[in-house]
Every structure is written in C-alpha cells, then in structure tokens.
Coordinates of C-alpha atoms in Angstrom, one line a residue:
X1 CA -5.6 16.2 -37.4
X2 CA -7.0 13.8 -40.0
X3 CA -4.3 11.2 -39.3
X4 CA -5.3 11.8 -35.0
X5 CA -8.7 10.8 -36.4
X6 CA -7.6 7.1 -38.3
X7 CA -7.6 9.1 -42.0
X8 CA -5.0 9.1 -44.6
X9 CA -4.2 11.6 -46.7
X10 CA -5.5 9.8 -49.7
X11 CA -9.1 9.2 -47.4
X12 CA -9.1 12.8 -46.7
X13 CA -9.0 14.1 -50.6
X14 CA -11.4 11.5 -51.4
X15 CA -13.7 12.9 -49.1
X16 CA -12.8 16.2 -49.7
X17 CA -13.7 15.3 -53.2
X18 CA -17.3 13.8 -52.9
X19 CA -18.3 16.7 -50.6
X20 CA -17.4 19.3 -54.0
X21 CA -19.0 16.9 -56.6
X22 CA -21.5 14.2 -55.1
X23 CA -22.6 13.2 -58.0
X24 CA -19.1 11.4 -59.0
X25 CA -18.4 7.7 -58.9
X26 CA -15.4 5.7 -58.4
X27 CA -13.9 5.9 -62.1
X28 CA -14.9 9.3 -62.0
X29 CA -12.9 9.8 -58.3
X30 CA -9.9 7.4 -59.7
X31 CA -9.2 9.6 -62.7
X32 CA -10.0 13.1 -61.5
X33 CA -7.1 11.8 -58.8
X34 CA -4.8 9.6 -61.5
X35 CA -5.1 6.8 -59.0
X36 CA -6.5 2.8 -59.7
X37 CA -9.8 2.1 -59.0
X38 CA -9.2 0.0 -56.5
X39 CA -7.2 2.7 -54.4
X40 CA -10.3 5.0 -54.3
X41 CA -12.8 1.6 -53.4
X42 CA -10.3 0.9 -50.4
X43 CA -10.3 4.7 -49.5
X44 CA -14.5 4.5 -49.5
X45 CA -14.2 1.4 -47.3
X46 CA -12.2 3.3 -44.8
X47 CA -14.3 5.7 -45.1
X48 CA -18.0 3.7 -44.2
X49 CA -15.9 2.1 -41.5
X50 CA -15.3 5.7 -39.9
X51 CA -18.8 6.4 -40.5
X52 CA -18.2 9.3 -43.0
X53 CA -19.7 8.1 -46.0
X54 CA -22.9 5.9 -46.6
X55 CA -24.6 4.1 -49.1
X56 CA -27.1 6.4 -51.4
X57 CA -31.0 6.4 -50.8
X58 CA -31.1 7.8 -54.7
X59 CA -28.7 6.0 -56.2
X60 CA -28.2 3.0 -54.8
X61 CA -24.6 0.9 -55.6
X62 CA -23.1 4.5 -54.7
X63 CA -21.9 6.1 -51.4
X64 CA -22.8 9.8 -50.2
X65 CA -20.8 11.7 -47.8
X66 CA -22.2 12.2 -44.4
X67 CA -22.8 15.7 -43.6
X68 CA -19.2 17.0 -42.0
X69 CA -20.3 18.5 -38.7
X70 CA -21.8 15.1 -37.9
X71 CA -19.1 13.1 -39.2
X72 CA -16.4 14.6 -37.1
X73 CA -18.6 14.3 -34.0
X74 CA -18.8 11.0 -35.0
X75 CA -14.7 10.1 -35.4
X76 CA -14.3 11.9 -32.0
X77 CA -16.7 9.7 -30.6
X78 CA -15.4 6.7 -31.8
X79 CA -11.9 8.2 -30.8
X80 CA -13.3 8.4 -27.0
X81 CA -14.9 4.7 -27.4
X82 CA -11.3 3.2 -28.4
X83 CA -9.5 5.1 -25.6
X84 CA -11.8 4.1 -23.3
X85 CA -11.8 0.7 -24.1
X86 CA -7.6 0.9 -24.2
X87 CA -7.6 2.3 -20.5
X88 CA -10.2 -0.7 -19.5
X89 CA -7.9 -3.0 -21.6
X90 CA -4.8 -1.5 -19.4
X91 CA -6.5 -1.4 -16.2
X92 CA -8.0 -5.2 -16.3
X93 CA -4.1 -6.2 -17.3
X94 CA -2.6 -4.6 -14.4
X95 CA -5.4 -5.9 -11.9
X96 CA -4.1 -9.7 -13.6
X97 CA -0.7 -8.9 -13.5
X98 CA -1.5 -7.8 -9.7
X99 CA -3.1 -11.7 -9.0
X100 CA -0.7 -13.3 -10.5
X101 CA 1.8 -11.7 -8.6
X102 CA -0.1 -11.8 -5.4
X103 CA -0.2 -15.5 -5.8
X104 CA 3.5 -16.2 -7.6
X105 CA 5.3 -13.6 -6.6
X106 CA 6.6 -13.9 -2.9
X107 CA 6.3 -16.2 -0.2
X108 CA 2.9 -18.5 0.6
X109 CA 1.2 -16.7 3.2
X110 CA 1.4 -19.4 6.7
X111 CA -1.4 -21.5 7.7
X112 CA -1.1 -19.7 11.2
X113 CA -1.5 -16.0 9.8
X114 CA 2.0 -14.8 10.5
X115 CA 4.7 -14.1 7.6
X116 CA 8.6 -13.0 8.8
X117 CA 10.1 -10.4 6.8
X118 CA 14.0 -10.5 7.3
X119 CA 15.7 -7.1 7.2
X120 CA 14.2 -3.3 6.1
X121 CA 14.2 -4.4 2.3
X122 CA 11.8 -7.3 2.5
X123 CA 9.4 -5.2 4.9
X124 CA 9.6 -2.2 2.4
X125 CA 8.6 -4.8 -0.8
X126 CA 5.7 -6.3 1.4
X127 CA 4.4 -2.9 2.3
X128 CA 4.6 -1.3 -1.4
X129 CA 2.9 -4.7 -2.3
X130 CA -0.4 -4.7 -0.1
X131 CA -0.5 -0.9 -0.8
X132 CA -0.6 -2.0 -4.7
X133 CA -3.3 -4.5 -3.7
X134 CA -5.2 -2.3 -0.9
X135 CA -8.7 -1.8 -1.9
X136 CA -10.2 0.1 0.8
X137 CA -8.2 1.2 3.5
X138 CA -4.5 2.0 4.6
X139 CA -4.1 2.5 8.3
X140 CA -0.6 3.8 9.7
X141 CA 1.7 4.4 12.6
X142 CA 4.3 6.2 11.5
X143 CA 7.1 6.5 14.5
X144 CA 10.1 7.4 11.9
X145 CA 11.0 11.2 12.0
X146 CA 12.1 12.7 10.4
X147 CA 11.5 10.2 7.2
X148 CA 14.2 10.0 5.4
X149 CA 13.9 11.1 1.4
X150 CA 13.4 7.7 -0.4
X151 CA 11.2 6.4 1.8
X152 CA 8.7 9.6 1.5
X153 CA 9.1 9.5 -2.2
X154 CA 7.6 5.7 -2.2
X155 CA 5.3 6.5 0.4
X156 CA 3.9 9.6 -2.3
X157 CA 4.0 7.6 -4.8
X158 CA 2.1 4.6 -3.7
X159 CA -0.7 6.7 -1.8
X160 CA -1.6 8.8 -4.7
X161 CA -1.9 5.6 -6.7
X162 CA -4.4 4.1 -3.9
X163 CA -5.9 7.4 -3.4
X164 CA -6.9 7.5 -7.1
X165 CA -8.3 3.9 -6.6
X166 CA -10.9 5.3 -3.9
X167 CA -8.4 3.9 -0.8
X168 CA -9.2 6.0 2.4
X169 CA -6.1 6.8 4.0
X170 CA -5.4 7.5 7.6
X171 CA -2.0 8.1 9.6
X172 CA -1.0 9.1 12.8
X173 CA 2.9 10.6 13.4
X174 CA 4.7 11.7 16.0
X175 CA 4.0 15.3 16.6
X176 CA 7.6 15.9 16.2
X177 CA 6.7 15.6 12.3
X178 CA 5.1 19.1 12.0
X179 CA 9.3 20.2 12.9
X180 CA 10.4 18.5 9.9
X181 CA 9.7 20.2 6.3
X182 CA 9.9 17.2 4.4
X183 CA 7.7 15.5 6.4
X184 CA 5.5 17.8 6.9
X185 CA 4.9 18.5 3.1
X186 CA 4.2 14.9 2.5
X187 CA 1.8 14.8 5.0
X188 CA 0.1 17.8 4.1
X189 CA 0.3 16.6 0.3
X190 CA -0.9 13.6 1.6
X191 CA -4.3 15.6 3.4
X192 CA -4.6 17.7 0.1
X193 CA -5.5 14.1 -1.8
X194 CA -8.1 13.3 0.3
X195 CA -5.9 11.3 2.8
X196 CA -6.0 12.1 6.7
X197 CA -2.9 12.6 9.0
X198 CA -2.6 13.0 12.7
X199 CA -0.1 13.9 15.2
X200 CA 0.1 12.6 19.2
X201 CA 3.2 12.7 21.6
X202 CA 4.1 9.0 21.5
X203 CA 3.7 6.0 19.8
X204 CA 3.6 2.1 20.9
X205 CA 4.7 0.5 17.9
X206 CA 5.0 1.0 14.1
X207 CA 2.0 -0.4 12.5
X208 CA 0.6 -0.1 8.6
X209 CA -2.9 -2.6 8.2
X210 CA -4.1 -2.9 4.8
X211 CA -8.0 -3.7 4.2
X212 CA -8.4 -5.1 8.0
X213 CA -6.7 -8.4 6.8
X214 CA -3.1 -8.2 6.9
X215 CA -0.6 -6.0 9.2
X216 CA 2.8 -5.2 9.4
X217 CA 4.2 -4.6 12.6
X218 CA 8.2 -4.9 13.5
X219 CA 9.8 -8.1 15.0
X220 CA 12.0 -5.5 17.8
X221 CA 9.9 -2.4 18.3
X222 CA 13.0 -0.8 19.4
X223 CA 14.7 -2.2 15.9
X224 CA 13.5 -1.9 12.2
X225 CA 17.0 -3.5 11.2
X226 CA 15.2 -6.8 12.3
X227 CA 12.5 -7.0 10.1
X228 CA 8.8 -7.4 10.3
X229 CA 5.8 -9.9 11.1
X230 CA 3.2 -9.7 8.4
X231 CA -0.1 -10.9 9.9
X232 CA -3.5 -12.2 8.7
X233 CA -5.3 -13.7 11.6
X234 CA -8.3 -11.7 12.2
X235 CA -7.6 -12.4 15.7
X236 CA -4.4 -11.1 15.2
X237 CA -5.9 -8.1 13.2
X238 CA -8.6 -7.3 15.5
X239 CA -6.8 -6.0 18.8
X240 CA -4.5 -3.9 16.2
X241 CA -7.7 -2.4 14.8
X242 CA -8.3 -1.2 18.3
X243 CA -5.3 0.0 19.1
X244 CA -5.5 2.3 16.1
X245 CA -8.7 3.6 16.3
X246 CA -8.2 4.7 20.1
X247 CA -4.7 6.3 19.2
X248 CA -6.5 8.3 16.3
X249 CA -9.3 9.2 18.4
X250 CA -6.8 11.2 20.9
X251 CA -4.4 12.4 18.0
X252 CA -4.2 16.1 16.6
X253 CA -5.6 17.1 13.2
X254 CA -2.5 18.7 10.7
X255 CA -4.9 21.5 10.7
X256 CA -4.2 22.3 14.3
X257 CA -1.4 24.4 14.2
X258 CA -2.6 26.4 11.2
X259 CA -5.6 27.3 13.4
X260 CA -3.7 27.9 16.0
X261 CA -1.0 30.0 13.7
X262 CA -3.8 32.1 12.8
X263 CA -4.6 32.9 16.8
X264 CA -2.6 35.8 18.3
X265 CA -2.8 35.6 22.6
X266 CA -3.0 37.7 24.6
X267 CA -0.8 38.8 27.4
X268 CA -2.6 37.6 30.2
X269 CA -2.6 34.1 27.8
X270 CA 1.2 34.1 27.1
X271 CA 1.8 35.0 31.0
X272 CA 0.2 31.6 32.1
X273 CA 1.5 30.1 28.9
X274 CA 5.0 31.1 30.7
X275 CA 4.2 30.5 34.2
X276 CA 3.0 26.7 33.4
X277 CA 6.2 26.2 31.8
X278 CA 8.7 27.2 34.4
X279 CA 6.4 24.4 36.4
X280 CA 4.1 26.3 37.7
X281 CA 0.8 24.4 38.6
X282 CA -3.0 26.0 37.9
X283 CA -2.9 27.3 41.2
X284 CA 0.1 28.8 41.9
X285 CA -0.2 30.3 38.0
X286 CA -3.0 31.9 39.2
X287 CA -1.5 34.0 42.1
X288 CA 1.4 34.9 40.5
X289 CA -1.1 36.7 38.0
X290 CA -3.7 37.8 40.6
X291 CA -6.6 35.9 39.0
X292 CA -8.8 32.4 40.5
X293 CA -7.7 28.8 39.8
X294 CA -11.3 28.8 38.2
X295 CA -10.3 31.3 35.5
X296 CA -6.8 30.1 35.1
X297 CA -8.6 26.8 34.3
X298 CA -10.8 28.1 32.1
X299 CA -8.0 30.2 29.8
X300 CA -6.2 26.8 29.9
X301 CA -8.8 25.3 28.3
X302 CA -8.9 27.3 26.0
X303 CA -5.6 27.2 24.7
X304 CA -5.9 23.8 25.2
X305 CA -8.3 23.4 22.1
X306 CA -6.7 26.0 20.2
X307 CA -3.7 24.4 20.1
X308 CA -5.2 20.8 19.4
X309 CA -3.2 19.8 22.8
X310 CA -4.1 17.2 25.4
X311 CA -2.1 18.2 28.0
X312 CA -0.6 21.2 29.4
X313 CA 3.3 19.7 28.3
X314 CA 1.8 19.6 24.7
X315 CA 0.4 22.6 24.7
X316 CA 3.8 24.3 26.0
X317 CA 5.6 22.3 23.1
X318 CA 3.2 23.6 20.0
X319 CA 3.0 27.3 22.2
X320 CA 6.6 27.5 21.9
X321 CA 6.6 25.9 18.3
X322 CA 4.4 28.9 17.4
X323 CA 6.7 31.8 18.7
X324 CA 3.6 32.3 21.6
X325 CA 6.4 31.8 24.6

C-alpha cells in the first residue's frame, strides 16, 4: 500500500518513527535506524513533498508529522490529481495523434467534395476513420444482413468508443435484422449504450454521415465490391440529410416486437390476421368473420401499432415472426 502511495520502505519507518517519538531529530532518526544522515534527510524530503511531515511551529529547523488520518487523505488526493492529470495527458495525445493523422494520414480531401474509395478495404478504413473523428453524430443505413462477424465486431467496437465521447447514434436496418441473432444483439447492445436503431422493409442505398460533413455512400448501389464516394459538399450532404431523416421518421423502433411479444390476440385478431394473409382485402375479411369493414378497420389498426407496422404485408411478416399466425 505504501509503495501504491509514492513511499518507500525506508519513508514509511521513518515516519512510523517520528509519529512514536516526535521529539527526535535526524541523528537521533539515523542511529536509532543504523542508517547515514543523509538517508534519513532524503527520506524527510520525500516525505514534505508527500505532504506528511511539516516544518515545527515549536521547534523550528525540525519537521513534525502531520496527523495520519489527514495525511493519507492527503496522498490519495494527490494519487487522484496525478491520474487525472495522466488520463488528460493520454486523452490530449490521442486527440493530436487523431490531427495528425486526419491531415497525414490518407488521401487530401478534393477541392470538389468527393473522395473515391476503391474496393471494401479502403471504404472500411475511411469509415473506422470518421467514426474515430465523429464528434457529434453517426447517421446509418445499414442494408447488409445479416452482418457478417468482423464487421459487427468493428462496428461494436468503434460505437462504444463514440458513444463514450457523447456521439448520438442513430441507424436504420432492414427489418430482416430482427431474424438474425447476431445482428440483432449488436443492435440491441447498440440501443442499451444510449445508441438508437430502427427497422423498415427497404432501403435505397447504403449510407453512414458523420457530423453532417462528410458521407459515405457506394459507387454501384447494387455492388459494395466497387467501393465508395466519400463526400463533403454540403450540397452534397444536404439532400442525404433528408433522405435520412424521412426514412427514420417511417422506421420501427427495436422495441416493437418486444411490445408486441408481450401482446397475446385474440381469436377474432389472429382470424383476420389469417384472412388478410391468404389475400383477403378489409372487406371481404370482414364477411368471412360476420363483422363491418368499419370494425375490421379498426382491429387492423390496432395491430397495426402494436406491431410497429406500416402496412398490412408488414404486419403479416412480424405476426408470423411472433408465432400470432
């Protein structure tokens, strides 16, 4: 413990020492402890350093020990001081290493706000960069899934980090996501950090913007293998920003289908559920179960936001998903 707190053995016995007898000097220190003089006057200079011994009122040219209570409050508070001034130490490092490499380390952004990124590796190196850099926000379109394993363990990796930095975090995946486990764990890992995630039924492109200032979005929309444009123009930026924020606004909450887990129908509820997906429409439904269109509507509905559906083929898809039909 004493060597945790910056003292050696030779400090603690001197202490030790003057906190039995108070009255004793340095000679009388060096040869009660058959050590030079000198070793004890270092030992009491490591000592006032660490704030555990201080210079006499009543005898002045001596030290007294501080009382102990206070002067191990006072080495853990010095303790706390030094480590936090180490993690400010490590943090302004890694923000320089961070510039330099943001100005060194790849290619010089072009004067017309649009970067090519040949082939999957370069694309993943540019997105693991700006989510290093990100400061405020990650926005995502995620139309891989299932993801395969490395790329979720990067993707965990570098959101927690932004997380922790105070990044908000939102992504919308292709409801066929909340079929694969892994995915699904991410995402929900993802939700349990303070990030958000969202499902819808389709997708027009993959898409990641970092900070509203730069984008990612893929050369061939119908192939990754091609690469990626990284983009800067805010004009550029702007209609992307758009285009996310009206997808999100029609996606499904994660939570949706643990609500709707927690729901059991009824019978009248899994009849139309059935009915409406053999291709029944409202109407005919509605017959074949001897109620109105009006009510048939209105169970519909229902389900409807239950289910955290848009339409009735989504809601037959999470129904089903659920064991309901």
């Amino acid at each position: 413990m004493s060597a945790t707190l910056g003292m050696e053995a030779l400090d603690r016995t001197v202490y030790q020492r003057m906190l039995d007898r108070p009255v004793e000097g340095v000679a009388e220190l060096a040869a009660e402890l058959a050590v030079a003089p000198d070793e004890v006057r270092s030992c009491l200079d490591r000592l006032f350093a660490l704030r555990l011994v201080q210079m006499s009122f009543e005898a002045p040219g001596r030290f007294t020990v501080v009382d102990p209570v206070l002067g191990v409050k006072r080495l853990l508070d010095q303790q706390h001081d030094e480590l936090l001034r180490r993690q400010q130490e490590v943090a302004s490092s890694h923000q320089a290493l961070v510039r330099i490499l943001a100005g060194s380390g790849g290619p010089a952004q072009r004067a017309d706000g649009v970067e090519r990124l040949a082939g999957p590796d370069a694309v993943r190196r540019r997105r693991e960069r700006l989510t290093l850099e990100a400061r405020h926000e990650i926005l995502t379109f995620m139309t891989d899934a299932p993801q395969p394993a490395s790329a979720l363990e990067a993707a965990r990796h570098g959101d927690t980090l932004a997380l922790q930095r105070g990044v908000a975090i939102r992504t919308v995946a292709l409801d066929s996501v909340r079929d694969d486990t892994a995915t699904l764990d991410h995402a929900r890992e993802l939700v349990a950090q303070g990030g958000q995630f969202r499902t819808v039924t389709a997708l027009p492109t993959s898409l990641v913007v970092v900070d509203r200032s730069h984008a990612l979005v893929p050369m061939d929309p119908a192939d990754d293998a091609k690469g990626a444009l990284c983009l800067s123009a805010p004009g550029m930026i702007a209609p992307l920003l758009a285009l996310f924020e009206r997808v999100w606004g029609g996606a499904a909450p994660l939570g949706d289908d643990a609500a709707g887990a927690r729901y059991v129908p009824n019978e009248q509820e899994r009849a139309l559920l059935t009915l409406l997906a053999h291709g029944h429409t409202d109407e005919s439904a509605a017959i074949q179960l001897h109620i109105s269109g009006r009510t048939a509507r209105r169970i519909m509905a229902s389900l409807n936001e239950r289910l955290g559906a848009r339409s009735r083929f989504e809601a037959g898809l999470r129904a089903a998903r659920l064991g309901w039909i």
